[in-house]
PDB file of C-alpha atoms in Angstrom:
ATOM      1  CA  UNK A   1      -0.387   0.334  -0.066  1.00 86.00           C
ATOM      2  CA  UNK A   2       1.611   3.366  -0.874  1.00 91.00           C
ATOM      3  CA  UNK A   3       0.994   6.940   0.052  1.00 92.00           C
ATOM      4  CA  UNK A   4       0.377   8.192  -3.157  1.00 93.00           C
ATOM      5  CA  UNK A   5      -2.862   4.917  -3.053  1.00 94.00           C
ATOM      6  CA  UNK A   6      -4.496   6.737   0.328  1.00 94.00           C
ATOM      7  CA  UNK A   7      -4.194  10.453  -0.879  1.00 92.00           C
ATOM      8  CA  UNK A   8      -6.253   9.124  -4.356  1.00 94.00           C
ATOM      9  CA  UNK A   9      -7.902   7.418  -3.104  1.00 95.00           C
ATOM     10  CA  UNK A  10      -9.015  10.149  -0.105  1.00 93.00           C
ATOM     11  CA  UNK A  11      -9.711  12.777  -3.046  1.00 92.00           C
ATOM     12  CA  UNK A  12     -11.927  10.202  -5.283  1.00 93.00           C
ATOM     13  CA  UNK A  13     -13.774  10.223  -1.717  1.00 92.00           C
ATOM     14  CA  UNK A  14     -14.168  13.231  -1.245  1.00 89.00           C
ATOM     15  CA  UNK A  15     -14.907  14.611  -4.869  1.00 89.00           C
ATOM     16  CA  UNK A  16     -17.884  11.169  -5.553  1.00 90.00           C
ATOM     17  CA  UNK A  17     -16.031  11.338  -9.325  1.00 89.00           C
ATOM     18  CA  UNK A  18     -13.127  10.282 -11.112  1.00 91.00           C
ATOM     19  CA  UNK A  19     -12.979  12.575 -13.275  1.00 90.00           C
ATOM     20  CA  UNK A  20     -13.190  15.577 -10.626  1.00 90.00           C
ATOM     21  CA  UNK A  21     -10.751  13.739  -8.910  1.00 92.00           C
ATOM     22  CA  UNK A  22      -8.015  12.812 -11.454  1.00 93.00           C
ATOM     23  CA  UNK A  23      -7.894  16.461 -12.502  1.00 93.00           C
ATOM     24  CA  UNK A  24      -6.913  18.091  -8.886  1.00 90.00           C
ATOM     25  CA  UNK A  25      -4.404  15.703  -8.637  1.00 92.00           C
ATOM     26  CA  UNK A  26      -2.890  16.256 -11.973  1.00 92.00           C
ATOM     27  CA  UNK A  27      -3.252  12.901 -13.079  1.00 94.00           C
ATOM     28  CA  UNK A  28      -5.014  11.157 -16.216  1.00 94.00           C
ATOM     29  CA  UNK A  29      -8.920   9.148 -14.866  1.00 92.00           C
ATOM     30  CA  UNK A  30      -7.380   6.101 -16.295  1.00 93.00           C
ATOM     31  CA  UNK A  31      -4.258   6.343 -14.287  1.00 94.00           C
ATOM     32  CA  UNK A  32      -6.560   6.901 -11.342  1.00 94.00           C
ATOM     33  CA  UNK A  33      -8.680   4.336 -11.495  1.00 93.00           C
ATOM     34  CA  UNK A  34      -5.921   2.228 -12.065  1.00 94.00           C
ATOM     35  CA  UNK A  35      -4.365   3.135  -8.543  1.00 95.00           C
ATOM     36  CA  UNK A  36      -7.324   2.431  -6.774  1.00 94.00           C
ATOM     37  CA  UNK A  37      -8.389  -0.823  -8.467  1.00 94.00           C
ATOM     38  CA  UNK A  38      -4.219  -2.210  -7.173  1.00 95.00           C
ATOM     39  CA  UNK A  39      -5.801  -0.597  -3.490  1.00 94.00           C
ATOM     40  CA  UNK A  40      -9.114  -2.727  -3.701  1.00 94.00           C
ATOM     41  CA  UNK A  41      -6.859  -6.139  -4.939  1.00 94.00           C
ATOM     42  CA  UNK A  42      -4.496  -5.639  -1.978  1.00 94.00           C
ATOM     43  CA  UNK A  43      -7.297  -5.168   0.736  1.00 94.00           C
ATOM     44  CA  UNK A  44      -9.102  -8.048  -1.443  1.00 94.00           C
ATOM     45  CA  UNK A  45     -12.694  -5.737  -1.164  1.00 93.00           C
ATOM     46  CA  UNK A  46     -14.166  -3.131  -3.051  1.00 94.00           C
ATOM     47  CA  UNK A  47     -13.651   0.710  -0.980  1.00 94.00           C
ATOM     48  CA  UNK A  48     -15.812   2.265  -3.947  1.00 93.00           C
ATOM     49  CA  UNK A  49     -19.816   1.112  -4.363  1.00 91.00           C
ATOM     50  CA  UNK A  50     -19.717   2.124  -7.962  1.00 85.00           C
ATOM     51  CA  UNK A  51     -23.292   3.328  -9.717  1.00 79.00           C
ATOM     52  CA  UNK A  52     -24.512   4.927 -12.456  1.00 74.00           C
ATOM     53  CA  UNK A  53     -23.584   8.734 -11.634  1.00 76.00           C
ATOM     54  CA  UNK A  54     -21.847   8.709  -8.515  1.00 79.00           C
ATOM     55  CA  UNK A  55     -19.738   6.788  -5.550  1.00 88.00           C
ATOM     56  CA  UNK A  56     -20.328   5.460  -3.064  1.00 91.00           C
ATOM     57  CA  UNK A  57     -18.091   4.537  -0.099  1.00 93.00           C
ATOM     58  CA  UNK A  58     -18.428   0.864   1.093  1.00 94.00           C
ATOM     59  CA  UNK A  59     -18.097  -0.276   4.942  1.00 93.00           C
ATOM     60  CA  UNK A  60     -14.824  -1.704   4.015  1.00 94.00           C
ATOM     61  CA  UNK A  61     -13.559   1.832   2.825  1.00 93.00           C
ATOM     62  CA  UNK A  62     -15.373   3.850   4.976  1.00 94.00           C
ATOM     63  CA  UNK A  63     -12.596   2.212   7.624  1.00 94.00           C
ATOM     64  CA  UNK A  64     -10.006   2.742   4.858  1.00 94.00           C
ATOM     65  CA  UNK A  65     -10.642   6.921   4.870  1.00 92.00           C
ATOM     66  CA  UNK A  66     -10.539   7.476   8.425  1.00 89.00           C
ATOM     67  CA  UNK A  67      -7.591   5.297   8.643  1.00 92.00           C
ATOM     68  CA  UNK A  68      -6.084   7.288   5.719  1.00 92.00           C
ATOM     69  CA  UNK A  69      -6.273  10.266   7.032  1.00 87.00           C
ATOM     70  CA  UNK A  70      -4.602   9.778   9.900  1.00 87.00           C
ATOM     71  CA  UNK A  71      -1.830   7.748   8.251  1.00 91.00           C
ATOM     72  CA  UNK A  72      -1.597  11.083   6.028  1.00 88.00           C
ATOM     73  CA  UNK A  73      -1.444  13.149   8.300  1.00 84.00           C
ATOM     74  CA  UNK A  74       1.034  11.653  10.626  1.00 87.00           C
ATOM     75  CA  UNK A  75       3.499  10.709   7.929  1.00 89.00           C
ATOM     76  CA  UNK A  76       2.846  14.900   7.241  1.00 84.00           C
ATOM     77  CA  UNK A  77       2.927  16.481  10.882  1.00 83.00           C
ATOM     78  CA  UNK A  78       6.397  13.980  11.506  1.00 86.00           C
ATOM     79  CA  UNK A  79       8.119  15.783   8.405  1.00 83.00           C
ATOM     80  CA  UNK A  80       7.084  18.932   8.872  1.00 79.00           C
ATOM     81  CA  UNK A  81       8.776  18.293  12.480  1.00 81.00           C
ATOM     82  CA  UNK A  82      11.653  17.115  11.659  1.00 84.00           C
ATOM     83  CA  UNK A  83      12.557  19.917   8.677  1.00 79.00           C
ATOM     84  CA  UNK A  84      11.352  22.997  11.584  1.00 82.00           C
ATOM     85  CA  UNK A  85      13.740  25.305  11.947  1.00 82.00           C
ATOM     86  CA  UNK A  86      11.505  28.034  12.520  1.00 82.00           C
ATOM     87  CA  UNK A  87      12.465  29.500   9.316  1.00 87.00           C
ATOM     88  CA  UNK A  88      12.024  27.538   6.167  1.00 87.00           C
ATOM     89  CA  UNK A  89       8.835  25.846   5.159  1.00 87.00           C
ATOM     90  CA  UNK A  90       5.151  26.325   3.594  1.00 89.00           C
ATOM     91  CA  UNK A  91       2.423  27.491   5.088  1.00 94.00           C
ATOM     92  CA  UNK A  92      -1.291  26.984   3.569  1.00 95.00           C
ATOM     93  CA  UNK A  93      -3.669  30.000   4.919  1.00 97.00           C
ATOM     94  CA  UNK A  94      -7.110  30.283   3.818  1.00 97.00           C
ATOM     95  CA  UNK A  95      -9.317  33.057   3.775  1.00 97.00           C
ATOM     96  CA  UNK A  96     -13.072  33.700   2.691  1.00 96.00           C
ATOM     97  CA  UNK A  97     -13.298  35.914  -0.578  1.00 95.00           C
ATOM     98  CA  UNK A  98     -14.484  38.917   1.682  1.00 96.00           C
ATOM     99  CA  UNK A  99     -11.058  39.202   2.934  1.00 96.00           C
ATOM    100  CA  UNK A 100      -9.254  37.985   0.985  1.00 96.00           C
ATOM    101  CA  UNK A 101      -7.727  40.728  -1.586  1.00 95.00           C
ATOM    102  CA  UNK A 102      -8.735  43.409   0.842  1.00 96.00           C
ATOM    103  CA  UNK A 103      -6.708  41.967   4.217  1.00 96.00           C
ATOM    104  CA  UNK A 104      -4.162  40.039   3.018  1.00 96.00           C
ATOM    105  CA  UNK A 105      -1.999  41.391   0.457  1.00 95.00           C
ATOM    106  CA  UNK A 106       0.041  43.940   2.230  1.00 95.00           C
ATOM    107  CA  UNK A 107       0.316  41.073   5.132  1.00 97.00           C
ATOM    108  CA  UNK A 108       1.766  38.384   3.050  1.00 97.00           C
ATOM    109  CA  UNK A 109       4.742  40.719   1.747  1.00 96.00           C
ATOM    110  CA  UNK A 110       5.340  41.979   5.210  1.00 96.00           C
ATOM    111  CA  UNK A 111       5.743  38.234   6.639  1.00 97.00           C
ATOM    112  CA  UNK A 112       7.492  37.476   3.092  1.00 96.00           C
ATOM    113  CA  UNK A 113      10.018  40.123   3.572  1.00 96.00           C
ATOM    114  CA  UNK A 114      11.313  39.457   6.858  1.00 96.00           C
ATOM    115  CA  UNK A 115      10.459  35.209   5.688  1.00 95.00           C
ATOM    116  CA  UNK A 116      12.062  35.343   2.521  1.00 95.00           C
ATOM    117  CA  UNK A 117      12.875  31.569   2.828  1.00 92.00           C
ATOM    118  CA  UNK A 118       9.228  30.767   3.159  1.00 93.00           C
ATOM    119  CA  UNK A 119       6.665  30.018   1.094  1.00 93.00           C
ATOM    120  CA  UNK A 120       3.142  31.447   1.656  1.00 96.00           C
ATOM    121  CA  UNK A 121       0.697  29.689  -0.965  1.00 95.00           C
ATOM    122  CA  UNK A 122      -3.001  30.788  -0.029  1.00 96.00           C
ATOM    123  CA  UNK A 123      -6.455  29.629  -0.925  1.00 94.00           C
ATOM    124  CA  UNK A 124      -9.904  31.809  -1.271  1.00 95.00           C
ATOM    125  CA  UNK A 125     -12.393  29.391  -0.484  1.00 94.00           C
ATOM    126  CA  UNK A 126     -16.089  29.927   1.179  1.00 93.00           C
ATOM    127  CA  UNK A 127     -16.119  29.920   5.064  1.00 94.00           C
ATOM    128  CA  UNK A 128     -17.531  25.457   4.496  1.00 92.00           C
ATOM    129  CA  UNK A 129     -14.856  24.739   2.460  1.00 92.00           C
ATOM    130  CA  UNK A 130     -12.404  26.615   4.223  1.00 95.00           C
ATOM    131  CA  UNK A 131     -13.534  24.563   7.685  1.00 95.00           C
ATOM    132  CA  UNK A 132     -12.987  21.525   6.242  1.00 90.00           C
ATOM    133  CA  UNK A 133      -9.769  21.840   5.392  1.00 91.00           C
ATOM    134  CA  UNK A 134      -8.697  23.034   8.373  1.00 93.00           C
ATOM    135  CA  UNK A 135     -10.341  20.025   9.848  1.00 90.00           C
ATOM    136  CA  UNK A 136      -8.304  17.670   7.532  1.00 85.00           C
ATOM    137  CA  UNK A 137      -5.033  19.195   7.697  1.00 86.00           C
ATOM    138  CA  UNK A 138      -5.334  20.761   3.851  1.00 88.00           C
ATOM    139  CA  UNK A 139      -4.843  24.204   4.843  1.00 94.00           C
ATOM    140  CA  UNK A 140      -2.376  25.481   8.255  1.00 95.00           C
ATOM    141  CA  UNK A 141      -5.162  28.427   9.016  1.00 97.00           C
ATOM    142  CA  UNK A 142      -8.001  30.459   7.985  1.00 98.00           C
ATOM    143  CA  UNK A 143      -8.948  33.859   8.312  1.00 98.00           C
ATOM    144  CA  UNK A 144     -12.843  34.280   7.933  1.00 97.00           C
ATOM    145  CA  UNK A 145     -15.582  35.791   9.707  1.00 96.00           C
ATOM    146  CA  UNK A 146     -17.209  34.771  12.637  1.00 95.00           C
ATOM    147  CA  UNK A 147     -19.734  32.812  14.319  1.00 92.00           C
ATOM    148  CA  UNK A 148     -18.486  29.685  12.864  1.00 91.00           C
ATOM    149  CA  UNK A 149     -18.830  26.139  13.835  1.00 88.00           C
ATOM    150  CA  UNK A 150     -16.034  25.485  14.750  1.00 82.00           C
ATOM    151  CA  UNK A 151     -15.883  22.116  16.131  1.00 82.00           C
ATOM    152  CA  UNK A 152     -11.892  20.940  17.450  1.00 88.00           C
ATOM    153  CA  UNK A 153     -10.779  23.793  15.662  1.00 96.00           C
ATOM    154  CA  UNK A 154      -9.486  26.676  17.896  1.00 96.00           C
ATOM    155  CA  UNK A 155     -10.773  29.921  16.876  1.00 96.00           C
ATOM    156  CA  UNK A 156      -9.016  33.657  18.407  1.00 97.00           C
ATOM    157  CA  UNK A 157     -10.908  36.676  17.388  1.00 97.00           C
ATOM    158  CA  UNK A 158      -8.817  39.353  16.051  1.00 97.00           C
ATOM    159  CA  UNK A 159     -10.236  42.335  15.379  1.00 96.00           C
ATOM    160  CA  UNK A 160     -14.235  43.522  14.447  1.00 96.00           C
ATOM    161  CA  UNK A 161     -15.090  46.126  11.504  1.00 96.00           C
ATOM    162  CA  UNK A 162     -18.193  48.306  10.708  1.00 96.00           C
ATOM    163  CA  UNK A 163     -20.355  47.230   7.201  1.00 97.00           C
ATOM    164  CA  UNK A 164     -21.101  49.967   5.638  1.00 97.00           C
ATOM    165  CA  UNK A 165     -23.364  51.355   3.043  1.00 97.00           C
ATOM    166  CA  UNK A 166     -22.458  51.300  -0.157  1.00 97.00           C
ATOM    167  CA  UNK A 167     -25.110  54.014  -2.364  1.00 97.00           C
ATOM    168  CA  UNK A 168     -24.803  54.977  -6.225  1.00 96.00           C
ATOM    169  CA  UNK A 169     -23.571  58.933  -6.088  1.00 95.00           C
ATOM    170  CA  UNK A 170     -26.828  59.853  -7.406  1.00 95.00           C
ATOM    171  CA  UNK A 171     -29.162  58.592  -4.747  1.00 96.00           C
ATOM    172  CA  UNK A 172     -31.137  60.707  -2.483  1.00 95.00           C
ATOM    173  CA  UNK A 173     -30.014  59.447   0.511  1.00 96.00           C
ATOM    174  CA  UNK A 174     -26.243  60.359  -0.618  1.00 95.00           C
ATOM    175  CA  UNK A 175     -27.747  64.481   0.632  1.00 92.00           C
ATOM    176  CA  UNK A 176     -28.677  62.892   4.409  1.00 93.00           C
ATOM    177  CA  UNK A 177     -26.479  63.468   7.126  1.00 90.00           C
ATOM    178  CA  UNK A 178     -28.001  60.827   9.153  1.00 94.00           C
ATOM    179  CA  UNK A 179     -29.006  57.552   7.621  1.00 96.00           C
ATOM    180  CA  UNK A 180     -31.363  55.001  10.136  1.00 94.00           C
ATOM    181  CA  UNK A 181     -31.570  51.964   9.214  1.00 93.00           C
ATOM    182  CA  UNK A 182     -35.841  52.550   9.126  1.00 93.00           C
ATOM    183  CA  UNK A 183     -34.198  55.215   5.364  1.00 95.00           C
ATOM    184  CA  UNK A 184     -33.051  52.517   3.452  1.00 95.00           C
ATOM    185  CA  UNK A 185     -36.260  49.639   3.766  1.00 93.00           C
ATOM    186  CA  UNK A 186     -38.316  51.082   0.918  1.00 93.00           C
ATOM    187  CA  UNK A 187     -34.431  50.202  -1.696  1.00 95.00           C
ATOM    188  CA  UNK A 188     -33.390  47.468  -3.294  1.00 95.00           C
ATOM    189  CA  UNK A 189     -30.203  45.530  -1.736  1.00 95.00           C
ATOM    190  CA  UNK A 190     -27.530  43.927  -4.306  1.00 95.00           C
ATOM    191  CA  UNK A 191     -26.370  41.293  -2.019  1.00 95.00           C
ATOM    192  CA  UNK A 192     -23.534  37.962  -2.337  1.00 94.00           C
ATOM    193  CA  UNK A 193     -24.617  35.296  -2.914  1.00 91.00           C
ATOM    194  CA  UNK A 194     -26.275  33.299  -0.126  1.00 83.00           C
ATOM    195  CA  UNK A 195     -23.077  30.394  -0.250  1.00 80.00           C
ATOM    196  CA  UNK A 196     -21.091  33.898   1.052  1.00 89.00           C
ATOM    197  CA  UNK A 197     -21.818  34.852   5.224  1.00 91.00           C
ATOM    198  CA  UNK A 198     -21.218  38.764   4.394  1.00 93.00           C
ATOM    199  CA  UNK A 199     -24.635  38.609   2.845  1.00 93.00           C
ATOM    200  CA  UNK A 200     -25.680  37.011   6.451  1.00 92.00           C
ATOM    201  CA  UNK A 201     -24.172  39.533   8.295  1.00 92.00           C
ATOM    202  CA  UNK A 202     -26.374  42.009   6.749  1.00 94.00           C
ATOM    203  CA  UNK A 203     -29.842  39.617   6.754  1.00 92.00           C
ATOM    204  CA  UNK A 204     -29.229  39.009   9.873  1.00 92.00           C
ATOM    205  CA  UNK A 205     -28.487  42.357  11.688  1.00 93.00           C
ATOM    206  CA  UNK A 206     -31.706  43.677   9.892  1.00 92.00           C
ATOM    207  CA  UNK A 207     -34.098  40.784  10.818  1.00 91.00           C
ATOM    208  CA  UNK A 208     -32.666  41.164  14.207  1.00 92.00           C
ATOM    209  CA  UNK A 209     -34.309  44.914  14.112  1.00 90.00           C
ATOM    210  CA  UNK A 210     -37.650  43.641  12.175  1.00 90.00           C
ATOM    211  CA  UNK A 211     -36.285  43.879   9.033  1.00 90.00           C
ATOM    212  CA  UNK A 212     -36.107  41.896   5.986  1.00 89.00           C
ATOM    213  CA  UNK A 213     -33.683  43.428   2.771  1.00 90.00           C
ATOM    214  CA  UNK A 214     -35.049  42.737  -0.572  1.00 89.00           C
ATOM    215  CA  UNK A 215     -32.204  41.857  -2.650  1.00 90.00           C
ATOM    216  CA  UNK A 216     -32.806  42.233  -6.666  1.00 89.00           C
ATOM    217  CA  UNK A 217     -30.050  40.716  -7.724  1.00 92.00           C
ATOM    218  CA  UNK A 218     -27.063  37.760  -6.056  1.00 92.00           C
ATOM    219  CA  UNK A 219     -23.231  37.970  -7.729  1.00 93.00           C
ATOM    220  CA  UNK A 220     -19.936  35.646  -6.295  1.00 90.00           C
ATOM    221  CA  UNK A 221     -17.442  38.861  -5.603  1.00 93.00           C
ATOM    222  CA  UNK A 222     -17.989  41.266  -3.401  1.00 95.00           C
ATOM    223  CA  UNK A 223     -16.365  44.295  -5.752  1.00 95.00           C
ATOM    224  CA  UNK A 224     -19.537  43.367  -8.828  1.00 96.00           C
ATOM    225  CA  UNK A 225     -21.657  44.227  -5.832  1.00 96.00           C
ATOM    226  CA  UNK A 226     -19.730  47.475  -5.880  1.00 96.00           C
ATOM    227  CA  UNK A 227     -19.739  47.847  -9.584  1.00 96.00           C
ATOM    228  CA  UNK A 228     -23.512  46.294  -8.757  1.00 96.00           C
ATOM    229  CA  UNK A 229     -24.578  49.648  -7.277  1.00 96.00           C
ATOM    230  CA  UNK A 230     -22.442  52.145  -9.160  1.00 96.00           C
ATOM    231  CA  UNK A 231     -24.686  51.529 -11.772  1.00 96.00           C
ATOM    232  CA  UNK A 232     -27.695  51.728  -9.760  1.00 95.00           C
ATOM    233  CA  UNK A 233     -28.991  48.639  -9.296  1.00 95.00           C
ATOM    234  CA  UNK A 234     -29.122  48.539  -5.686  1.00 95.00           C
ATOM    235  CA  UNK A 235     -27.580  49.395  -2.543  1.00 96.00           C
ATOM    236  CA  UNK A 236     -25.796  47.271  -0.529  1.00 96.00           C
ATOM    237  CA  UNK A 237     -23.535  47.537   2.722  1.00 96.00           C
ATOM    238  CA  UNK A 238     -19.845  46.250   2.284  1.00 96.00           C
ATOM    239  CA  UNK A 239     -16.468  46.322   4.898  1.00 97.00           C
ATOM    240  CA  UNK A 240     -14.617  48.535   6.099  1.00 96.00           C
ATOM    241  CA  UNK A 241     -11.315  46.556   4.216  1.00 96.00           C
ATOM    242  CA  UNK A 242     -13.459  46.952   1.079  1.00 96.00           C
ATOM    243  CA  UNK A 243     -13.805  50.216   1.032  1.00 96.00           C
ATOM    244  CA  UNK A 244     -10.046  51.237   2.383  1.00 94.00           C
ATOM    245  CA  UNK A 245      -9.612  49.599  -1.217  1.00 93.00           C
ATOM    246  CA  UNK A 246     -11.330  51.671  -3.171  1.00 94.00           C
ATOM    247  CA  UNK A 247     -10.297  54.398  -4.661  1.00 91.00           C
ATOM    248  CA  UNK A 248     -12.645  55.343  -7.285  1.00 90.00           C
ATOM    249  CA  UNK A 249     -15.756  57.730  -6.856  1.00 92.00           C
ATOM    250  CA  UNK A 250     -18.573  56.263  -8.559  1.00 94.00           C
ATOM    251  CA  UNK A 251     -19.757  55.004  -5.402  1.00 96.00           C
ATOM    252  CA  UNK A 252     -20.429  57.108  -1.813  1.00 96.00           C
ATOM    253  CA  UNK A 253     -20.485  55.461   1.901  1.00 97.00           C
ATOM    254  CA  UNK A 254     -21.917  56.098   4.506  1.00 96.00           C
ATOM    255  CA  UNK A 255     -21.800  54.906   7.952  1.00 96.00           C
ATOM    256  CA  UNK A 256     -25.618  54.389   9.673  1.00 95.00           C
ATOM    257  CA  UNK A 257     -27.185  55.883  12.693  1.00 94.00           C
ATOM    258  CA  UNK A 258     -27.481  53.831  15.752  1.00 91.00           C
ATOM    259  CA  UNK A 259     -26.392  50.720  16.761  1.00 92.00           C
ATOM    260  CA  UNK A 260     -23.801  49.815  13.225  1.00 95.00           C
ATOM    261  CA  UNK A 261     -24.027  46.665  11.553  1.00 95.00           C
ATOM    262  CA  UNK A 262     -20.512  44.647  12.633  1.00 96.00           C
ATOM    263  CA  UNK A 263     -18.725  42.127  11.796  1.00 96.00           C
ATOM    264  CA  UNK A 264     -15.519  39.833  13.025  1.00 96.00           C
ATOM    265  CA  UNK A 265     -12.782  38.141  11.908  1.00 97.00           C
ATOM    266  CA  UNK A 266     -10.813  35.817  13.436  1.00 97.00           C
ATOM    267  CA  UNK A 267      -7.776  33.263  12.603  1.00 98.00           C
ATOM    268  CA  UNK A 268      -9.107  29.693  13.128  1.00 97.00           C
ATOM    269  CA  UNK A 269      -6.669  26.700  13.269  1.00 97.00           C
ATOM    270  CA  UNK A 270      -6.410  22.636  13.874  1.00 95.00           C
ATOM    271  CA  UNK A 271      -4.680  22.690  17.611  1.00 94.00           C
ATOM    272  CA  UNK A 272      -4.291  18.281  16.539  1.00 89.00           C
ATOM    273  CA  UNK A 273      -1.801  19.343  14.117  1.00 88.00           C
ATOM    274  CA  UNK A 274       1.685  19.620  14.469  1.00 87.00           C
ATOM    275  CA  UNK A 275       2.253  23.762  14.778  1.00 90.00           C
ATOM    276  CA  UNK A 276       5.814  24.143  13.551  1.00 92.00           C
ATOM    277  CA  UNK A 277       7.472  27.071  15.184  1.00 92.00           C
ATOM    278  CA  UNK A 278       6.880  29.000  11.632  1.00 94.00           C
ATOM    279  CA  UNK A 279       3.572  29.091  11.914  1.00 95.00           C
ATOM    280  CA  UNK A 280       3.353  30.455  15.637  1.00 96.00           C
ATOM    281  CA  UNK A 281       5.479  32.970  14.226  1.00 96.00           C
ATOM    282  CA  UNK A 282       3.028  33.804  11.251  1.00 97.00           C
ATOM    283  CA  UNK A 283       0.380  33.716  13.892  1.00 97.00           C
ATOM    284  CA  UNK A 284       2.680  36.593  16.234  1.00 97.00           C
ATOM    285  CA  UNK A 285       3.193  38.563  12.981  1.00 97.00           C
ATOM    286  CA  UNK A 286      -0.988  38.470  12.564  1.00 97.00           C
ATOM    287  CA  UNK A 287      -1.324  39.562  15.707  1.00 97.00           C
ATOM    288  CA  UNK A 288       1.322  42.288  15.665  1.00 96.00           C
ATOM    289  CA  UNK A 289      -0.064  43.601  12.168  1.00 97.00           C
ATOM    290  CA  UNK A 290      -3.998  43.864  13.762  1.00 96.00           C
ATOM    291  CA  UNK A 291      -2.683  45.607  16.555  1.00 94.00           C
ATOM    292  CA  UNK A 292      -0.329  47.882  14.269  1.00 93.00           C
ATOM    293  CA  UNK A 293      -3.798  48.743  12.188  1.00 87.00           C
ATOM    294  CA  UNK A 294      -5.830  49.020  15.309  1.00 85.00           C
ATOM    295  CA  UNK A 295      -3.921  52.249  16.844  1.00 84.00           C
ATOM    296  CA  UNK A 296      -3.220  53.477  13.154  1.00 80.00           C
ATOM    297  CA  UNK A 297      -7.527  53.983  13.104  1.00 76.00           C
ATOM    298  CA  UNK A 298      -7.196  55.452  16.506  1.00 68.00           C
TER     299      UNK A 298
END
């Protein structure tokens, strides 16, 4: 039984499809099928129940999945611990799309300058996928918005930020000195798809105040939300970090009066995986970076 066989098996089990698994593993589908067949021959029984349009794990496959994850985790952690010198190595960072392009670039640039021998790999995914990848050890840590159902994961809040109302320049609310939640009720919203937690933050804030925003359009990119607002398709709320990166004059940002919509940003990691000195340093530098930005905004 080879390590690559276990890795291939886990990817097929996760995707439930040989074609998608082969594409992600960068091998041909026939080669992947042969590897799985060889594994099944060695075990003396099938690990997948092959159906017309999908795959399902057999009882043997369910047991192998659990053991294979443990084996690969042990191998990866052992290699990382042996080679851990505090300066070299790989850090796999995950972040949700409403954080990654706004918060990470400056911080990663600073860290790479201080630790040029370190390799930083960034994965941008939705919250559910990041939680799964972090639990499985596919990434070392993730930066996302709370709340999260983080079983068996360590969660550390980094900071809070305001969600700002974004309007087209000609919108009637632009002239108001104070904009209350009641003022925005007549206007339709442009929101991110339901897979993005930012929409949950916005809708939850409004619902707690007996108001449900009506979304006329949904999109998968925060930048597209801003562009659609510019085109007067609706209004929206965006994080402060996105507003800080927006240099155009085609949108106007306003803070709501009274209780303001906020979101909490946190870093999560799997405490049951080996934490290298380089990874611990990365987390320390992240905390320092956040504190510096808090001081700058005071």
